[in-house]
Amino acid sequence: MAAMNDLTQITAHQARALLDARQISAVDLTRAVLERAGQVEPLLNSYITLAPEEALDQAEAADAALREGLGGPFTGIPVMVKDNMSTRGVRTTAGSRMLERYVPPYDAFVVERLRGARAVIVGKGNMDEFAMGSSTENSAFGPTRNPWDTSRVPGGSSGGAAAGVAAGECLASLGSDTGGSIRQPAALCGIVGMKPTYGLVSRYGLIAFASSLDQIGPMTRDVRDCADLLTLIAGHDPRDSTSSPRAGGDYAEGIDRGVAGVRIGVPEEYLGVGLEPGVRAAFEGALDVLQDLGAEVEPTSLPLTAHALAVYYIIAPSEASANLARYDGFKYGYSDRSGPTSWEVMDDTRRGGFGAEVKRRILLGGYALSAGYYDAYYRKAQQVRTLIRGEFARAFERFDVLATPPSPTVAFRIGAKTGDPLQMYLSDVCTIPVNIAGLPGISVPCGMAGGLPVGLQVIGPQFGDATVLRVAYAWEQATEWHRLRPPL
Amino acid sequence: MEPLSAEEVRHIARLTRLGLGDDEVERMRVQLADILAYFQSLAAVDTEGVEPTGHSTEIDTVMRDDVPAASLDRQEVLENAPDQNGEFFRVPRILD
């Protein structure tokens, strides 16, 4: 099978087969990935922190477990973790100067699960500061570049986790998705990325951005790996009060049942202004294939989609303004102690520690929550959120899943949208409604436009994660797009 | 709705302790006004009698038994502190 120099490009389940057959060791695999990261990091900047020594120690432990026949699907598999998930003993920055030297004293739930499975954590993925952004240009540690064209963004905010998987700097990664931060970069980098149902994966140890929307999920090279990684990280956790007792189980079970008779709705609002012709063509081609596979594809309408972006950019900054109040320069993180009193320390610390986009969102949230504006903005947005959830619920009475593009465009050029925040926010127009309603959504590679990847988004009802994976798997197995790798 | 004033931006920046400089206040004022104008589309949605949604799960307040358990190691936690005395976080005076 794969030669040594191809090890960085295979899927986790292919690596698993090689590990089980003793054709390679976890140490071989980890060394190959570290070597690849060494080659491409100067171009891509996917990692904020690489942890080669810890990774090789974990690989040796994985090999020992494999020799005893104790391996699971991710034993010995090199994985990147987005840098907003706490890793005990390895600094966790959330892409912010505020946390440049913060070393968590505990592991996030998902990191506990990775360690328990003896996966290898190669390092921490670059991201927009506190996950606020759609291009990974807001990182205090420099932008990540798209492996398909290094003059372009990888998407965001999980841009490092997407670029790393696409470029062979890890075999899979964990991202987080508040308004599209897994699915949009997955689409722009040509990989699989899934936001599970809200409550499926514990947020314990995830650095909070907007708690009612944040969800951790897998980023992988194919849908089987995505299902296996979701199976590893899903589960009830009493330390997250929104963790669902319904979480858990084998999400790979039944993914190969096909789509014959599956009812797929295509909401016309996702095909509106700003949709690039190449993205539309790839999307329509995908619908034809799904129809040929036996799915019933039908147009539909979700008129409230037009209001989802406004709802999101009121609710998410409001929650962020409260969540980020903890960065005061006293307990951990950056601290500017030049002022004489604690008030000056707070002001100076937050002024120097936060980047422009984070400040913008804190102000936006502070404004929406402040006296006199609360009803007009925050309460109004929460009411429209109720209506959007209802609209989705009605759609899922008629359809098993919905299909849309995950992004109206392919990867854009670095710097193209940094001067106009509202234009940047519009990048998330196809992914945000899914977070507002707490639904599962996946992006799978579905074509190329002008040499750049295009994704297909499949959205399911709450806890319909297995159905979403099944439709994505049927599409993927009928096509070859997931086998493409960037010519880097 | 009234256009956003620099004084309002300063007021919110004070509430959120962002310590903005004058240059930042003006830039933020222009950008925030743009974003707030975009939000006006929501006024057209009829929400009469609609309950607000705080989060999208069916879960309500979660209770647990009040059982003492080990917390994080104090020394390890204090290692991340900008200033500490081995037992406490140390901060400058809080009264003007």
Coordinates of C-alpha atoms in Angstrom, one line a residue:
Chain A
M1 CA 0.0 0.0 0.0
A2 CA 1.1 3.5 0.7
A3 CA 4.8 4.2 0.6
M4 CA 6.5 5.9 3.4
N5 CA 6.4 9.3 1.7
D6 CA 2.6 9.0 1.2
L7 CA 1.8 8.4 4.8
T8 CA 0.9 12.0 5.4
Q9 CA -1.8 11.9 2.7
I10 CA -3.8 8.8 3.7
T11 CA -7.0 8.7 5.8
A12 CA -7.1 7.7 9.4
H13 CA -8.8 4.4 8.6
Q14 CA -6.2 3.6 6.0
A15 CA -3.5 4.4 8.5
R16 CA -5.4 2.2 11.0
A17 CA -5.2 -0.8 8.6
L18 CA -1.4 -0.2 8.1
L19 CA -0.9 0.0 11.9
D20 CA -2.9 -3.2 12.5
A21 CA -1.0 -5.0 9.8
R22 CA 2.3 -3.8 11.5
Q23 CA 3.4 -2.4 8.2
I24 CA 4.0 0.9 10.0
S25 CA 4.3 2.1 13.5
A26 CA 2.6 5.1 15.1
V27 CA 6.1 6.6 15.6
D28 CA 6.8 6.2 11.8
L29 CA 3.5 7.9 11.1
T30 CA 4.1 10.7 13.6
R31 CA 7.6 11.3 12.3
A32 CA 6.3 11.5 8.7
V33 CA 3.7 14.1 9.7
L34 CA 6.2 16.1 11.7
E35 CA 8.6 16.1 8.8
R36 CA 5.8 17.3 6.4
A37 CA 4.8 20.0 8.9
G38 CA 8.4 21.1 9.0
Q39 CA 8.4 21.5 5.2
V40 CA 5.1 23.3 4.7
E41 CA 4.8 25.4 7.9
P42 CA 6.9 28.3 6.5
L43 CA 4.3 28.5 3.7
L44 CA 1.0 27.7 5.5
N45 CA 1.3 28.6 9.2
S46 CA -1.4 26.0 10.2
Y47 CA 0.0 25.5 13.7
I48 CA 0.3 28.0 16.4
T49 CA 2.2 25.5 18.5
L50 CA 3.8 22.2 17.5
A51 CA 4.4 19.7 20.2
P52 CA 6.8 17.2 18.6
E53 CA 8.3 15.7 21.8
E54 CA 4.9 15.1 23.4
A55 CA 3.6 13.7 20.1
L56 CA 6.5 11.2 19.8
D57 CA 6.0 10.1 23.4
Q58 CA 2.3 9.6 22.7
A59 CA 3.1 7.7 19.5
E60 CA 5.4 5.3 21.5
A61 CA 2.6 4.8 24.0
A62 CA 0.2 4.1 21.1
D63 CA 2.6 1.5 19.6
A64 CA 2.8 -0.2 23.0
A65 CA -1.0 -0.4 23.2
L66 CA -1.2 -1.6 19.6
R67 CA 1.3 -4.4 20.4
E68 CA -1.0 -5.5 23.1
G69 CA -4.0 -5.4 20.7
L70 CA -5.5 -2.5 22.5
G71 CA -6.0 -0.1 19.6
G72 CA -9.2 1.9 18.7
P73 CA -9.9 3.8 15.5
F74 CA -7.7 6.7 16.5
T75 CA -4.9 5.0 18.4
G76 CA -1.6 6.3 17.0
I77 CA -3.3 8.7 14.6
P78 CA -1.7 12.2 14.4
V79 CA -4.3 14.8 15.1
M80 CA -4.3 18.6 15.3
V81 CA -6.4 20.3 17.9
K82 CA -7.7 23.9 17.3
D83 CA -6.0 26.2 19.7
N84 CA -9.2 27.1 21.6
M85 CA -9.3 23.6 23.2
S86 CA -7.5 23.3 26.5
T87 CA -4.5 21.0 26.5
R88 CA -2.9 20.4 29.9
G89 CA 0.8 21.4 29.8
V90 CA 0.6 22.7 26.2
R91 CA -0.1 26.4 25.8
T92 CA -3.5 27.3 24.5
T93 CA -3.8 30.8 23.0
A94 CA -7.2 30.9 21.2
G95 CA -5.2 32.9 18.6
S96 CA -5.0 35.8 21.0
R97 CA -2.1 37.8 22.4
M98 CA -4.2 37.8 25.6
L99 CA -3.4 34.1 26.0
E100 CA 0.1 33.9 24.4
R101 CA 1.7 32.3 27.4
Y102 CA -1.3 30.6 29.0
V103 CA -0.7 26.9 29.8
P104 CA -4.0 25.2 30.9
P105 CA -3.9 23.1 34.1
Y106 CA -6.5 20.7 32.7
D107 CA -7.6 19.1 29.5
A108 CA -10.8 19.8 27.5
F109 CA -13.3 16.9 27.4
V110 CA -12.4 16.2 23.8
V111 CA -8.7 16.2 24.6
E112 CA -9.4 13.7 27.4
R113 CA -11.1 11.5 24.8
L114 CA -8.2 11.8 22.4
R115 CA -5.7 10.9 25.1
G116 CA -7.9 8.0 26.3
A117 CA -7.9 6.7 22.7
R118 CA -4.1 7.1 22.6
A119 CA -4.4 9.4 19.6
V120 CA -1.3 11.5 18.9
I121 CA -1.7 15.3 19.4
V122 CA 0.7 16.9 17.0
G123 CA 0.0 20.5 18.0
K124 CA -2.5 23.3 18.2
G125 CA -4.2 24.8 15.2
N126 CA -4.1 28.4 14.1
M127 CA -7.4 30.3 14.2
D128 CA -9.0 33.7 14.2
E129 CA -8.7 35.3 17.6
F130 CA -11.2 33.7 20.0
A131 CA -12.8 32.1 16.8
M132 CA -14.0 35.5 15.6
G133 CA -13.5 35.5 11.9
S134 CA -14.0 33.7 8.6
S135 CA -10.5 33.7 7.2
T136 CA -7.9 33.0 10.0
E137 CA -6.5 36.5 9.2
N138 CA -7.5 37.7 12.7
S139 CA -4.9 35.4 14.4
A140 CA -2.4 37.2 16.6
F141 CA 0.1 34.7 15.3
G142 CA -0.2 35.6 11.6
P143 CA -2.6 34.2 9.0
T144 CA -2.8 30.6 7.8
R145 CA -2.6 30.2 4.0
N146 CA -4.7 27.9 1.8
P147 CA -2.7 24.9 0.6
W148 CA -4.4 25.0 -2.8
D149 CA -3.2 28.6 -3.4
T150 CA -1.1 30.3 -0.8
S151 CA -2.2 33.8 -1.9
R152 CA -5.7 32.9 -0.5
V153 CA -7.3 32.3 2.9
P154 CA -8.1 28.8 4.2
G155 CA -11.4 30.1 5.5
G156 CA -12.0 30.4 9.3
S157 CA -12.1 30.4 12.0
S158 CA -10.7 26.8 12.1
G159 CA -8.4 27.7 9.2
G160 CA -5.3 26.0 10.6
A161 CA -7.2 22.8 11.4
A162 CA -8.5 22.7 7.8
A163 CA -5.3 23.6 6.0
G164 CA -3.3 21.1 8.2
V165 CA -5.6 18.2 7.1
A166 CA -5.5 19.2 3.5
A167 CA -1.8 19.6 3.4
G168 CA -0.8 16.4 5.3
E169 CA 0.4 18.1 8.6
C170 CA -2.0 15.8 10.5
L171 CA -4.4 13.1 9.4
A172 CA -7.5 14.7 11.1
S173 CA -8.2 17.6 13.4
L174 CA -10.8 19.0 15.8
G175 CA -12.3 22.4 15.0
S176 CA -15.0 24.4 16.6
D177 CA -18.0 26.0 14.8
T178 CA -20.0 28.9 16.1
G179 CA -21.3 30.2 12.8
G180 CA -19.6 28.0 10.2
S181 CA -16.0 27.9 11.5
I182 CA -15.6 24.2 10.7
R183 CA -17.7 23.8 7.6
Q184 CA -16.6 27.0 5.7
P185 CA -12.8 26.3 6.0
A186 CA -13.5 22.6 5.3
A187 CA -15.2 23.7 2.0
L188 CA -12.4 26.2 1.1
C189 CA -9.7 23.6 1.8
G190 CA -11.4 20.6 0.1
I191 CA -11.8 18.4 3.2
V192 CA -14.7 17.1 5.3
G193 CA -15.9 19.1 8.3
M194 CA -18.9 18.6 10.5
K195 CA -20.7 20.6 13.1
P196 CA -22.6 18.1 15.2
T197 CA -26.0 18.8 16.8
Y198 CA -25.6 21.3 19.7
G199 CA -25.1 19.4 22.9
L200 CA -23.6 16.3 21.2
V201 CA -19.9 17.2 22.1
S202 CA -19.1 18.6 25.5
R203 CA -17.7 22.2 25.5
Y204 CA -15.9 21.6 28.8
G205 CA -12.4 23.1 28.3
L206 CA -13.3 24.9 25.0
I207 CA -12.5 28.6 25.4
A208 CA -15.9 30.2 25.2
F209 CA -16.9 32.5 22.4
A210 CA -20.7 32.3 22.1
S211 CA -21.9 29.5 24.4
S212 CA -25.3 28.9 22.9
L213 CA -23.8 28.4 19.5
D214 CA -20.3 26.9 20.0
Q215 CA -19.8 23.3 19.1
I216 CA -16.7 21.2 18.6
G217 CA -16.5 18.8 15.6
P218 CA -14.3 16.6 13.4
M219 CA -12.3 17.8 10.3
T220 CA -11.1 14.8 8.2
R221 CA -10.2 13.6 4.7
D222 CA -13.3 11.5 4.2
V223 CA -16.7 10.8 5.8
R224 CA -15.8 7.5 7.4
D225 CA -13.0 9.2 9.4
C226 CA -15.5 12.0 10.3
A227 CA -18.0 9.5 11.6
D228 CA -15.3 7.6 13.6
L229 CA -13.9 10.8 15.1
L230 CA -17.4 12.0 16.0
T231 CA -18.0 8.7 17.7
L232 CA -14.9 9.2 19.8
I233 CA -15.7 12.8 20.9
A234 CA -19.6 12.6 21.3
G235 CA -21.0 11.8 24.7
H236 CA -22.7 13.2 27.7
D237 CA -20.5 15.2 30.1
P238 CA -22.0 16.6 33.4
R239 CA -19.4 19.4 33.3
D240 CA -21.2 21.0 30.4
S241 CA -24.7 21.9 31.4
T242 CA -25.8 21.9 27.8
S243 CA -24.4 18.4 27.1
S244 CA -27.2 16.2 25.9
P245 CA -28.0 12.9 27.6
R246 CA -28.8 11.7 24.1
A247 CA -25.2 12.1 22.9
G248 CA -23.1 9.1 22.2
G249 CA -23.2 5.9 20.2
D250 CA -21.6 4.7 16.9
Y251 CA -22.1 7.4 14.3
A252 CA -20.5 5.3 11.6
E253 CA -23.2 2.6 11.9
G254 CA -25.4 2.6 8.9
I255 CA -23.5 5.2 6.9
D256 CA -23.4 2.9 4.0
R257 CA -27.1 2.4 3.6
G258 CA -27.3 4.8 0.6
V259 CA -29.8 7.5 -0.2
A260 CA -32.5 5.6 -2.1
G261 CA -35.8 7.3 -1.1
V262 CA -34.1 9.9 1.1
R263 CA -35.9 13.2 0.7
I264 CA -33.5 16.1 0.2
G265 CA -34.8 19.7 0.3
V266 CA -32.9 22.5 -1.5
P267 CA -33.8 25.9 0.0
E268 CA -33.7 28.5 -2.7
E269 CA -32.5 31.3 -0.3
Y270 CA -29.1 29.7 -0.2
L271 CA -28.6 30.1 -3.9
G272 CA -29.1 33.9 -3.9
V273 CA -27.0 36.9 -4.6
G274 CA -23.2 36.5 -4.2
L275 CA -23.2 32.8 -5.2
E276 CA -20.3 32.3 -7.6
P277 CA -21.2 30.5 -10.9
G278 CA -18.5 27.8 -10.3
V279 CA -19.9 27.1 -6.8
R280 CA -23.5 26.9 -8.2
A281 CA -22.4 24.5 -11.0
A282 CA -20.6 22.1 -8.6
F283 CA -23.6 22.2 -6.3
E284 CA -26.2 21.5 -9.0
G285 CA -24.0 18.7 -10.3
A286 CA -24.0 17.2 -6.8
L287 CA -27.8 17.3 -6.7
D288 CA -27.9 15.4 -10.0
V289 CA -25.7 12.7 -8.7
L290 CA -27.8 12.4 -5.5
Q291 CA -30.9 12.1 -7.6
D292 CA -29.2 9.4 -9.7
L293 CA -28.4 7.5 -6.5
G294 CA -32.2 7.4 -5.7
A295 CA -32.7 10.5 -3.5
E296 CA -35.8 12.6 -4.0
V297 CA -34.4 16.1 -4.5
E298 CA -37.0 19.0 -4.3
P299 CA -36.7 22.8 -4.1
T300 CA -38.1 24.4 -1.0
S301 CA -38.1 27.8 0.6
L302 CA -36.9 29.0 4.1
P303 CA -37.7 32.8 3.9
L304 CA -36.3 33.6 7.3
T305 CA -32.8 32.7 6.1
A306 CA -32.5 36.3 5.1
H307 CA -32.5 37.4 8.8
A308 CA -30.2 34.7 10.2
L309 CA -27.0 36.8 9.7
A310 CA -28.4 39.7 11.7
V311 CA -29.7 37.4 14.4
Y312 CA -26.3 35.8 14.7
Y313 CA -24.3 39.0 14.7
I314 CA -26.4 40.2 17.6
I315 CA -26.5 37.0 19.7
A316 CA -22.9 35.9 19.2
P317 CA -21.3 39.2 20.1
S318 CA -23.6 39.6 23.1
E319 CA -22.6 36.3 24.5
A320 CA -18.9 37.0 23.6
S321 CA -19.0 40.3 25.5
A322 CA -20.0 38.4 28.6
N323 CA -17.7 35.5 28.1
L324 CA -14.6 37.7 27.4
A325 CA -15.2 39.8 30.5
R326 CA -13.0 37.3 32.4
Y327 CA -9.8 38.6 30.7
D328 CA -9.0 41.2 33.2
G329 CA -5.2 40.8 33.6
F330 CA -5.5 39.4 37.1
K331 CA -5.9 35.6 37.0
Y332 CA -4.0 34.5 33.9
G333 CA -3.0 35.7 30.5
Y334 CA -1.6 39.0 29.3
S335 CA -1.4 41.8 31.9
D336 CA -0.4 45.4 31.5
R337 CA 0.6 46.6 35.0
S338 CA 1.8 50.1 34.1
G339 CA -1.3 51.8 35.5
P340 CA -1.6 52.7 39.3
T341 CA -5.0 51.0 40.0
S342 CA -6.8 47.8 39.0
W343 CA -9.1 49.8 36.7
E344 CA -6.2 51.0 34.6
V345 CA -4.8 47.5 34.5
M346 CA -8.1 46.2 33.2
D347 CA -8.4 48.9 30.5
D348 CA -4.8 48.6 29.4
T349 CA -4.7 44.8 29.5
R350 CA -7.8 44.6 27.3
R351 CA -6.7 47.4 25.0
G352 CA -3.3 45.7 24.4
G353 CA -4.4 42.1 24.6
F354 CA -7.4 42.0 22.2
G355 CA -7.2 42.5 18.4
A356 CA -9.5 44.8 16.5
E357 CA -12.2 42.2 15.6
V358 CA -12.5 41.0 19.1
K359 CA -12.9 44.6 20.3
R360 CA -15.5 45.3 17.6
R361 CA -17.6 42.3 18.7
I362 CA -17.3 43.1 22.4
L363 CA -18.6 46.6 21.6
L364 CA -21.4 45.3 19.4
G365 CA -22.4 42.9 22.2
G366 CA -22.1 45.5 24.9
Y367 CA -24.3 47.8 22.8
A368 CA -27.0 45.2 22.1
L369 CA -27.2 44.3 25.7
S370 CA -27.1 47.8 27.1
A371 CA -30.1 49.7 28.6
G372 CA -32.4 51.1 26.0
Y373 CA -31.3 48.7 23.2
Y374 CA -31.8 45.3 24.8
D375 CA -35.3 44.9 23.6
A376 CA -34.7 46.3 20.1
Y377 CA -31.6 44.1 19.5
Y378 CA -30.9 41.2 21.8
R379 CA -34.5 40.2 22.7
K380 CA -35.7 40.8 19.1
A381 CA -32.8 38.5 17.8
Q382 CA -33.8 35.8 20.3
Q383 CA -37.4 36.0 19.1
V384 CA -36.4 35.7 15.5
R385 CA -34.2 32.8 16.6
T386 CA -37.3 31.0 17.8
L387 CA -39.0 31.6 14.4
I388 CA -35.9 30.3 12.5
R389 CA -35.9 27.1 14.6
G390 CA -39.6 26.7 13.8
E391 CA -39.1 27.1 10.1
F392 CA -36.4 24.4 10.1
A393 CA -38.6 22.1 12.2
R394 CA -41.4 22.5 9.6
A395 CA -38.9 21.8 6.7
F396 CA -37.8 18.6 8.5
E397 CA -41.4 17.3 8.5
R398 CA -41.1 17.1 4.7
F399 CA -37.4 16.4 4.2
D400 CA -34.9 14.0 5.8
V401 CA -32.0 16.5 5.1
L402 CA -31.4 19.9 3.4
A403 CA -28.6 20.4 0.9
T404 CA -27.0 23.8 0.3
P405 CA -23.6 25.2 -0.6
P406 CA -21.5 25.8 2.6
S407 CA -20.0 29.0 1.2
P408 CA -21.2 31.3 -1.6
T409 CA -17.6 31.6 -2.8
V410 CA -14.3 29.7 -3.2
A411 CA -11.3 30.8 -1.1
F412 CA -10.8 34.5 -1.4
R413 CA -7.5 36.4 -1.5
I414 CA -5.7 37.3 1.7
G415 CA -6.6 40.9 2.5
A416 CA -9.7 41.0 0.2
K417 CA -12.2 41.5 3.0
T418 CA -10.2 42.7 6.0
G419 CA -11.1 46.3 5.6
D420 CA -14.9 45.7 5.6
P421 CA -16.2 43.7 8.6
L422 CA -19.7 43.4 7.2
Q423 CA -18.4 41.8 3.9
M424 CA -16.4 39.3 6.0
Y425 CA -19.5 38.5 8.0
L426 CA -21.4 37.7 4.8
S427 CA -19.0 34.8 4.2
D428 CA -20.9 32.8 6.8
V429 CA -24.4 33.4 5.3
C430 CA -24.9 29.7 4.3
T431 CA -23.6 28.2 7.6
I432 CA -25.0 30.5 10.3
P433 CA -28.7 29.4 10.3
V434 CA -27.5 25.9 11.2
N435 CA -25.9 27.1 14.5
I436 CA -28.9 29.3 15.3
A437 CA -31.1 26.3 15.2
G438 CA -28.6 23.9 16.8
L439 CA -28.7 21.5 13.9
P440 CA -26.0 19.1 12.6
G441 CA -24.3 20.1 9.3
I442 CA -21.5 18.7 7.3
S443 CA -19.4 20.0 4.4
V444 CA -17.9 17.5 1.9
P445 CA -15.8 18.1 -1.1
C446 CA -18.0 18.4 -4.2
G447 CA -16.0 19.8 -7.0
M448 CA -13.4 22.4 -8.1
A449 CA -13.9 25.9 -9.5
G450 CA -10.9 27.7 -11.0
G451 CA -8.5 25.2 -9.3
L452 CA -10.1 25.8 -5.9
P453 CA -12.2 23.4 -3.8
V454 CA -16.0 23.7 -3.5
G455 CA -18.1 22.0 -0.8
L456 CA -21.5 20.5 -0.4
Q457 CA -23.4 21.2 2.8
V458 CA -25.9 18.6 4.2
I459 CA -28.0 19.8 7.1
G460 CA -30.1 17.5 9.3
P461 CA -32.7 17.8 12.1
Q462 CA -31.5 17.9 15.7
F463 CA -29.8 14.6 16.5
G464 CA -30.0 13.6 12.9
D465 CA -26.2 13.4 12.8
A466 CA -26.2 9.8 11.5
T467 CA -28.5 10.7 8.6
V468 CA -26.3 13.7 7.7
L469 CA -23.3 11.4 7.6
R470 CA -25.1 8.7 5.6
V471 CA -26.1 11.2 2.9
A472 CA -22.5 12.7 2.8
Y473 CA -21.0 9.2 2.6
A474 CA -23.3 8.1 -0.3
W475 CA -22.3 11.3 -2.2
E476 CA -18.6 10.8 -1.4
Q477 CA -18.5 7.1 -2.4
A478 CA -20.1 7.9 -5.8
T479 CA -17.5 10.6 -6.6
E480 CA -13.7 11.1 -6.4
W481 CA -13.4 14.7 -5.1
H482 CA -12.3 13.6 -1.6
R483 CA -9.3 11.9 -3.1
L484 CA -7.8 15.2 -4.4
R485 CA -4.8 16.6 -2.5
P486 CA -3.4 20.1 -3.0
P487 CA -0.3 20.2 -5.3
L488 CA 1.9 21.6 -2.5
Chain B
M1 CA -32.8 55.1 14.9
E2 CA -30.3 57.8 15.8
P3 CA -26.8 57.5 14.2
L4 CA -24.2 56.1 16.6
S5 CA -22.3 58.9 18.3
A6 CA -18.6 58.8 19.4
E7 CA -19.9 59.4 23.0
E8 CA -22.0 56.2 22.8
V9 CA -19.0 54.3 21.6
R10 CA -16.9 55.7 24.5
H11 CA -19.7 54.8 26.9
I12 CA -19.9 51.1 25.7
A13 CA -16.1 51.0 25.7
R14 CA -16.1 52.1 29.3
L15 CA -18.7 49.5 30.3
T16 CA -16.7 46.7 28.6
R17 CA -13.4 48.1 29.8
L18 CA -11.7 48.2 26.4
G19 CA -9.7 51.3 27.1
L20 CA -10.1 52.5 23.4
G21 CA -8.0 55.3 22.1
D22 CA -9.6 58.2 20.2
D23 CA -8.4 56.8 16.8
E24 CA -10.1 53.5 17.7
V25 CA -13.3 55.1 18.8
E26 CA -13.8 56.9 15.4
R27 CA -13.0 53.8 13.4
M28 CA -15.3 51.6 15.5
R29 CA -18.0 54.2 15.3
V30 CA -18.1 54.1 11.5
Q31 CA -17.9 50.3 11.3
L32 CA -20.5 49.7 14.1
A33 CA -22.9 52.1 12.5
D34 CA -22.7 50.1 9.3
I35 CA -23.3 46.8 11.1
L36 CA -26.2 48.3 13.2
A37 CA -27.8 49.6 10.0
Y38 CA -27.7 46.1 8.6
F39 CA -29.6 44.8 11.7
Q40 CA -32.5 47.1 11.0
S41 CA -33.9 44.4 8.6
L42 CA -35.0 42.5 11.8
A43 CA -37.6 45.3 12.5
A44 CA -39.6 43.9 9.6
V45 CA -40.1 40.5 11.2
D46 CA -43.3 40.1 13.2
T47 CA -42.4 38.8 16.6
E48 CA -45.6 39.7 18.4
G49 CA -46.1 37.1 21.2
V50 CA -43.0 35.0 20.2
E51 CA -41.0 33.6 23.1
P52 CA -37.2 34.3 22.9
T53 CA -34.8 31.4 22.4
G54 CA -31.7 31.4 24.7
H55 CA -30.2 28.2 23.4
S56 CA -31.3 25.4 21.1
T57 CA -31.4 22.4 23.4
E58 CA -34.4 21.0 25.2
I59 CA -32.3 20.9 28.4
D60 CA -33.4 23.3 31.2
T61 CA -31.4 24.1 34.3
V62 CA -29.3 21.1 35.2
M63 CA -28.8 20.3 38.9
R64 CA -26.3 18.0 40.5
D65 CA -25.8 16.6 43.9
D66 CA -23.8 18.8 46.2
V67 CA -20.9 16.5 46.7
P68 CA -17.4 17.9 47.4
A69 CA -14.7 17.0 44.9
A70 CA -11.1 17.9 44.3
S71 CA -10.5 21.2 42.5
L72 CA -7.5 22.2 40.4
D73 CA -4.2 22.4 42.2
R74 CA -3.6 25.9 43.6
Q75 CA 0.1 26.1 42.7
E76 CA -0.6 25.0 39.1
V77 CA -3.4 27.6 38.7
L78 CA -1.2 30.3 40.2
E79 CA 1.6 29.6 37.8
N80 CA -0.5 31.3 35.1
A81 CA -1.0 34.4 37.2
P82 CA 0.6 37.7 36.2
D83 CA 1.4 38.3 39.9
Q84 CA 0.8 36.2 43.0
N85 CA 2.1 35.5 46.4
G86 CA 1.9 31.7 46.5
E87 CA -1.6 31.8 47.9
F88 CA -3.5 34.6 46.2
F89 CA -3.6 36.6 43.0
R90 CA -2.0 40.0 43.6
V91 CA -3.5 43.1 42.0
P92 CA -2.9 46.8 42.3
R93 CA -5.2 48.8 44.6
I94 CA -8.9 48.9 43.5
L95 CA -9.9 52.2 45.1
D96 CA -9.0 55.5 43.4

